[in-house]
Coordinates of C-alpha atoms in Angstrom, one line a residue:
Chain Y
M169 CA 49.3 -23.4 -41.3
Q170 CA 48.7 -19.8 -40.5
N171 CA 45.6 -19.6 -42.8
D172 CA 44.1 -22.8 -41.2
D173 CA 44.5 -21.2 -37.7
N174 CA 42.8 -18.0 -38.9
A175 CA 39.9 -20.0 -40.4
V176 CA 39.2 -21.8 -37.1
S177 CA 39.6 -18.6 -35.1
S178 CA 37.1 -16.8 -37.4
E179 CA 34.6 -19.6 -36.9
E180 CA 35.0 -19.5 -33.2
D181 CA 34.7 -15.7 -33.2
K182 CA 31.4 -16.0 -35.1
K183 CA 30.1 -18.5 -32.6
I184 CA 31.1 -16.3 -29.6
R185 CA 29.5 -13.3 -31.3
E186 CA 26.3 -15.2 -31.9
E187 CA 26.3 -16.6 -28.4
L188 CA 26.8 -13.1 -26.9
Y189 CA 24.0 -11.8 -29.1
K190 CA 21.7 -14.5 -27.7
Q191 CA 22.6 -13.6 -24.2
N192 CA 22.1 -9.9 -24.8
L193 CA 18.8 -10.8 -26.5
E194 CA 17.7 -12.6 -23.3
L195 CA 18.8 -9.6 -21.2
A196 CA 16.8 -7.3 -23.5
R197 CA 13.8 -9.6 -23.2
L198 CA 14.1 -9.5 -19.4
Y199 CA 14.6 -5.7 -19.5
K200 CA 11.4 -5.3 -21.5
E201 CA 9.6 -7.7 -19.1
V202 CA 10.7 -5.6 -16.1
D203 CA 9.8 -2.4 -17.9
S204 CA 6.3 -3.8 -18.6
L205 CA 5.9 -5.0 -15.0
N206 CA 7.0 -1.6 -13.8
S207 CA 4.5 0.1 -15.9
N208 CA 1.8 -2.3 -14.7
L209 CA 2.9 -1.6 -11.1
N210 CA 2.7 2.1 -11.7
T211 CA -0.8 1.8 -13.1
A212 CA -1.9 -0.4 -10.2
N213 CA -0.4 2.1 -7.8
D214 CA -2.3 5.0 -9.4
N215 CA -5.5 2.9 -9.3
L216 CA -4.9 2.1 -5.7
K217 CA -4.3 5.7 -4.8
N218 CA -7.5 6.7 -6.5
L219 CA -9.4 3.9 -4.7
I220 CA -8.0 5.0 -1.3
K221 CA -9.1 8.6 -2.0
Q222 CA -12.5 7.4 -3.1
R223 CA -12.8 5.2 0.0
E224 CA -11.7 8.1 2.3
S225 CA -14.3 10.4 0.9
L226 CA -16.9 7.7 1.1
V227 CA -16.0 7.0 4.7
H228 CA -16.4 10.7 5.5
L229 CA -19.7 11.0 3.7
I230 CA -21.2 8.0 5.3
T231 CA -20.0 8.6 8.8
H232 CA -21.1 12.3 8.7
K233 CA -24.5 11.2 7.4
V234 CA -24.9 8.4 9.9
K235 CA -23.6 10.6 12.7
G236 CA -26.2 13.3 11.7
S237 CA -29.0 10.7 11.9
F238 CA -27.8 9.4 15.3
T239 CA -27.6 13.0 16.6
R240 CA -31.1 13.8 15.5
T241 CA -32.7 10.7 17.0
K242 CA -30.6 11.2 20.2
F243 CA -32.3 14.6 20.7
I244 CA -35.7 13.0 20.1
F245 CA -35.0 10.4 22.8
A246 CA -33.4 13.0 25.1
G247 CA -36.5 15.2 24.6
M248 CA -38.8 12.3 25.5
L249 CA -36.8 11.7 28.7
D250 CA -36.6 15.3 29.8
G251 CA -40.3 16.0 29.3
T252 CA -40.1 18.2 26.2
F253 CA -42.8 16.1 24.6
G254 CA -44.9 15.9 27.8
E255 CA -45.4 13.1 30.3
I256 CA -44.4 9.6 29.2
N257 CA -45.3 6.3 30.8
P258 CA -42.6 4.0 32.3
E259 CA -42.6 1.6 29.4
V260 CA -42.0 4.4 26.9
K261 CA -39.4 5.8 29.2
K262 CA -37.5 2.5 29.2
V263 CA -37.6 2.4 25.4
A264 CA -36.4 6.0 25.2
E265 CA -33.5 5.2 27.5
Q266 CA -32.5 2.2 25.4
G267 CA -32.8 4.3 22.2
L268 CA -30.5 7.0 23.8
D269 CA -28.0 4.3 24.7
F270 CA -28.0 2.9 21.2
D271 CA -27.6 6.4 19.7
N272 CA -24.6 7.2 22.0
G273 CA -23.0 3.9 21.1
G274 CA -23.6 4.6 17.4
I275 CA -22.1 8.1 17.7
Q276 CA -19.1 6.7 19.5
T277 CA -18.5 4.1 16.8
V278 CA -18.8 6.7 14.0
D279 CA -16.4 9.0 15.9
L280 CA -13.9 6.1 16.1
V281 CA -14.0 5.5 12.4
L282 CA -13.9 9.2 11.6
N283 CA -10.9 9.6 14.0
V284 CA -9.0 6.8 12.3
A285 CA -9.6 8.3 8.9
N286 CA -8.5 11.8 10.1
L287 CA -5.4 10.3 11.9
Q288 CA -4.5 8.5 8.7
N289 CA -4.9 11.5 6.6
G290 CA -2.9 13.7 9.0
L291 CA -5.9 15.9 9.5
I292 CA -5.5 15.7 13.2
K293 CA -2.8 18.0 14.6
Y294 CA -1.6 16.9 18.0
D295 CA -1.4 19.5 20.7
M296 CA 1.9 18.4 22.2
R297 CA 2.6 19.8 25.7
E298 CA 4.4 18.6 28.7
L299 CA 1.9 16.8 31.0
D300 CA 1.7 14.3 33.8
F301 CA 0.5 11.0 32.3
K302 CA -0.5 9.9 35.8
D303 CA -3.3 12.5 35.7
V304 CA -4.6 11.2 32.4
V305 CA -4.6 7.6 33.6
M306 CA -6.2 8.4 37.0
K307 CA -8.9 10.5 35.4
T308 CA -9.7 7.9 32.8
V309 CA -9.8 5.1 35.3
E310 CA -12.3 7.0 37.5
E311 CA -14.5 7.7 34.5
K312 CA -14.6 4.0 33.6
R313 CA -15.1 2.7 37.2
L314 CA -18.9 2.8 37.0
A315 CA -19.0 0.8 33.8
V316 CA -16.5 -1.7 35.2
E317 CA -18.5 -2.2 38.4
A318 CA -21.8 -2.3 36.6
K319 CA -20.4 -5.4 34.9
G320 CA -19.5 -6.9 38.3
L321 CA -15.8 -6.6 37.7
K322 CA -13.1 -5.3 40.0
L323 CA -10.9 -2.4 38.9
E324 CA -7.4 -2.0 40.4
L325 CA -5.1 0.9 39.9
S326 CA -1.4 0.9 40.8
I327 CA 0.8 3.9 40.4
E328 CA 4.4 3.7 41.6
K329 CA 5.6 7.3 41.4
D330 CA 4.2 10.8 41.9
T331 CA 4.7 12.1 38.4
Y332 CA 5.1 10.7 34.9
K333 CA 6.0 13.6 32.7
V334 CA 5.5 13.1 29.0
T335 CA 5.2 15.4 26.0
G336 CA 1.9 14.6 24.4
D337 CA -1.6 15.5 23.5
A338 CA -3.8 15.0 26.6
F339 CA -6.9 14.4 24.6
W340 CA -5.4 11.6 22.5
L341 CA -3.5 10.0 25.3
K342 CA -6.7 9.8 27.2
E343 CA -8.3 8.1 24.2
V344 CA -5.5 5.5 24.3
V345 CA -6.1 4.7 28.0
S346 CA -9.8 4.8 27.6
N347 CA -9.7 2.5 24.6
L348 CA -7.6 -0.1 26.4
I349 CA -9.8 -0.1 29.5
E350 CA -13.0 -0.3 27.4
N351 CA -11.6 -3.2 25.5
S352 CA -10.9 -5.0 28.8
I353 CA -14.5 -4.3 30.0
K354 CA -15.9 -5.6 26.8
Y355 CA -14.0 -8.8 26.7
T356 CA -14.0 -9.7 30.4
K357 CA -17.0 -11.5 31.8
E358 CA -15.7 -12.0 35.4
G359 CA -12.7 -11.2 37.5
K360 CA -10.8 -7.9 37.4
I361 CA -9.1 -5.3 35.4
S362 CA -5.7 -4.0 36.6
V363 CA -4.3 -0.7 35.4
A364 CA -0.7 0.0 36.4
L365 CA 1.8 2.8 35.7
S366 CA 5.5 2.3 36.2
D367 CA 8.8 3.8 35.2
G368 CA 11.8 1.8 34.1
G369 CA 13.6 4.4 32.1
K370 CA 10.4 4.8 30.0
I371 CA 6.9 5.2 31.2
L372 CA 5.0 1.9 31.0
L373 CA 1.2 1.7 31.2
S374 CA -0.3 -1.8 31.6
V375 CA -3.9 -2.8 31.3
K376 CA -4.5 -6.4 32.4
D377 CA -7.7 -8.3 32.5
T378 CA -9.0 -11.8 33.3
G379 CA -11.0 -11.9 30.1
L380 CA -11.3 -13.7 26.7
G381 CA -7.5 -13.6 26.0
I382 CA -5.9 -13.5 22.6
T383 CA -5.1 -16.4 20.3
E384 CA -1.7 -16.6 18.6
E385 CA -3.5 -16.0 15.3
D386 CA -5.3 -12.9 16.5
K387 CA -2.1 -11.4 17.9
H388 CA -1.1 -10.6 14.3
N389 CA -4.2 -8.6 13.5
L390 CA -4.6 -6.8 16.8
F391 CA -3.3 -3.4 15.8
T392 CA -4.3 -3.5 12.1
E393 CA -7.0 -1.5 10.5
G394 CA -10.3 -3.3 11.0
G395 CA -8.5 -6.2 12.7
R396 CA -10.8 -8.1 14.9
G397 CA -10.2 -11.2 16.9
K398 CA -11.8 -14.4 15.8
D399 CA -13.9 -14.7 18.9
S400 CA -14.2 -11.0 19.7
I401 CA -17.2 -10.6 17.5
K402 CA -19.1 -13.2 19.5
V403 CA -18.5 -11.3 22.7
N404 CA -18.7 -7.8 21.4
V405 CA -21.0 -7.5 18.4
D406 CA -20.2 -3.8 18.0
S407 CA -16.5 -4.5 17.5
T408 CA -15.2 -2.2 14.8
G409 CA -11.6 -3.3 14.7
Y410 CA -10.6 0.4 14.8
G411 CA -10.0 0.8 18.5
L412 CA -6.5 -0.7 18.8
F413 CA -5.6 0.7 15.4
T414 CA -6.3 4.1 16.8
V415 CA -4.3 3.4 19.9
K416 CA -1.3 2.3 17.8
M417 CA -1.4 5.4 15.6
V418 CA -1.7 7.8 18.6
V419 CA 1.1 6.0 20.6
E420 CA 3.4 5.9 17.6
A421 CA 2.8 9.6 17.0
H422 CA 4.0 10.1 20.6
K423 CA 7.2 8.1 19.8
G424 CA 5.9 5.2 21.9
K425 CA 5.2 1.5 21.5
V426 CA 2.1 -0.6 22.1
W427 CA 1.8 -4.3 22.3
G428 CA -0.5 -7.0 23.6
E429 CA 0.2 -10.3 25.3
S430 CA -1.9 -13.2 26.3
E431 CA -1.3 -16.8 27.3
G432 CA -4.2 -17.8 25.1
T433 CA -7.9 -18.1 24.9
G434 CA -9.6 -17.7 28.3
K435 CA -6.4 -16.6 30.0
G436 CA -6.8 -12.9 29.9
S437 CA -4.9 -10.2 28.1
Q438 CA -2.3 -7.6 28.9
F439 CA -1.8 -4.5 26.9
Y440 CA 1.2 -2.3 27.3
V441 CA 2.0 1.2 26.2
E442 CA 5.5 2.5 26.5
L443 CA 6.1 6.3 26.3
P444 CA 9.3 8.3 26.4
I445 CA 9.8 10.3 29.5
S446 CA 9.7 14.0 28.8
Chain S
M214 CA -0.8 3.0 -49.0
D215 CA 2.4 5.0 -49.3
T216 CA 5.1 2.4 -48.7
T217 CA 7.9 4.8 -49.5
A218 CA 7.2 6.5 -46.2
Q219 CA 6.9 3.1 -44.5
F220 CA 10.4 1.8 -45.3
P221 CA 12.4 4.4 -43.3
K222 CA 10.1 3.6 -40.3
I223 CA 10.9 -0.1 -40.8
A224 CA 14.6 0.6 -40.9
F225 CA 14.4 2.8 -37.8
R226 CA 12.4 0.2 -35.9
I227 CA 14.9 -2.5 -36.7
I228 CA 17.9 -0.4 -35.7
K229 CA 16.2 0.6 -32.4
E230 CA 15.4 -3.0 -31.6
Q231 CA 19.0 -4.1 -32.3
E232 CA 20.2 -1.1 -30.2
L233 CA 18.3 -2.6 -27.3
I234 CA 20.4 -5.7 -27.6
I235 CA 23.8 -4.7 -28.9
G236 CA 23.8 -1.0 -28.0
P237 CA 25.3 1.8 -30.2
L238 CA 26.9 -0.8 -32.4
A239 CA 23.4 -1.2 -34.0
W240 CA 23.8 2.3 -35.5
D241 CA 27.4 1.7 -36.6
E242 CA 26.3 -1.4 -38.5
A243 CA 23.4 0.4 -40.1
R244 CA 25.7 3.1 -41.4
K245 CA 27.6 0.4 -43.3
V246 CA 24.6 -0.5 -45.3
Q247 CA 24.6 1.0 -48.7
G248 CA 21.6 3.2 -49.3
I249 CA 21.0 4.2 -45.6
Q250 CA 21.8 7.6 -44.3
I251 CA 21.4 8.3 -40.7
L252 CA 20.5 12.0 -40.6
N253 CA 19.7 12.3 -36.9
Q254 CA 20.3 9.3 -34.7
K255 CA 18.6 10.9 -31.6
N256 CA 15.4 11.8 -33.4
G257 CA 15.4 8.7 -35.6
E258 CA 15.7 10.6 -38.9
I259 CA 16.7 8.1 -41.5
N260 CA 16.9 8.5 -45.2
L261 CA 16.7 5.6 -47.6
D262 CA 17.9 6.1 -51.2
S263 CA 15.1 6.1 -53.6
G264 CA 14.9 3.1 -55.9
N265 CA 14.7 -0.3 -54.4
Q266 CA 14.0 0.5 -50.7
K267 CA 12.8 -3.1 -50.2
N268 CA 16.3 -4.2 -51.0
I269 CA 17.9 -1.8 -48.6
I270 CA 15.9 -3.2 -45.8
D271 CA 16.9 -6.7 -46.8
R272 CA 20.5 -5.6 -46.8
L273 CA 20.1 -4.1 -43.3
V274 CA 18.7 -7.3 -42.0
A275 CA 21.5 -9.3 -43.6
Q276 CA 24.1 -6.9 -42.1
Y277 CA 23.0 -7.9 -38.6
E278 CA 22.5 -11.5 -39.5
R279 CA 26.0 -11.8 -41.0
I280 CA 27.6 -10.7 -37.7
F281 CA 25.1 -11.9 -35.1
G282 CA 23.5 -14.9 -36.7
E283 CA 20.0 -16.2 -37.2
A284 CA 18.8 -14.8 -33.8
S285 CA 19.2 -11.3 -35.1
H286 CA 17.2 -12.0 -38.2
V287 CA 14.3 -13.2 -36.0
V288 CA 14.6 -10.0 -33.9
C289 CA 14.3 -7.8 -37.1
H290 CA 11.3 -9.8 -38.3
D291 CA 9.4 -9.6 -35.0
A292 CA 10.2 -5.9 -34.5
V293 CA 8.3 -4.8 -37.5
Q294 CA 5.3 -7.0 -37.6
D295 CA 2.8 -4.2 -36.9
L296 CA 4.4 -2.0 -39.6
I297 CA 4.2 -4.6 -42.4
A298 CA 0.8 -5.9 -41.4
E299 CA -1.0 -3.4 -43.7
M300 CA 1.5 -3.5 -46.5
P301 CA 0.6 -5.2 -49.7
P302 CA 2.5 -8.6 -49.7
E303 CA 4.5 -7.8 -52.8
E304 CA 5.9 -4.7 -51.1
I305 CA 7.2 -6.5 -48.0
P306 CA 10.9 -7.1 -48.0
A307 CA 11.7 -10.8 -48.5
S308 CA 13.7 -10.9 -45.3
L309 CA 10.7 -9.9 -43.2
K310 CA 8.2 -12.3 -44.7

């Protein structure tokens, strides 16, 4: 009786051992699979890092070359306009003025792309100082007023308080305000642009317009690199998709938040920038 | 082809593959096989008694199979395919054919 029990037990023991081996085998197979996936992932990561580096250096090379060309032709057009090349007739003057405008626009675009690349690479060091954000906003609004009115739009500015102290880089904060207002100018055919500054525990800048608006789909791409709205290219053929991306990078470097709202196509847009009070 | 040098490599490959599945037990079981001396487990230094090394490999495969069943035989077989690919057929241990 004892022997019979042992025989059964030994058979069961063998079965258990074999079953456990099979389970371990499956685990080992999975382990190898994960190991191989990890290795593939590492290779892909390395390749991606190399590609990013190559892209960065390509962006720098192209933008510097393009900017160089724009700058040279800009001086040619400017020279034509200021009489360096002698008297020019009104028709040539008109063409030279257009050429100068195109060159300025081109340089602006190249600078935008270069700035994004530099911000991403950490090549830009912010000069953080305590400043009054109201001054930055007011100065930028006044600089943009001509362009707004030239398009037949109204520009409103509302500032609740006397001072809005923030710690930030005046140059880059101005870029933020400028970018948001320029966006509104580009995408608003009629109506007005309202810029407001308020303080509800944090500084809040809002730039509202009666323009093209933002679709639900576009809201997801607003602040991404190269993210352009589906309809924005129809209105603004020069859209680079880098403007709002730059805004986001700068605002976040100032420990702030930026977001956009819209009730939909044709219903205008509202962009908000929240900054901590210094 | 110097198959004498190939057999210790085959033994090591089999033990390492089994180690992946059953852990250090793989080395303990290998030590029980007559004709195998583990000189340095960490560096994979294994000595097989001269004579019938083919037979030693067969015994190693059988040792695992006896305890863990047919699945362990398949593991041994698959683990050494690249090592036996260039060996003359008559030199390949029967358990790995």
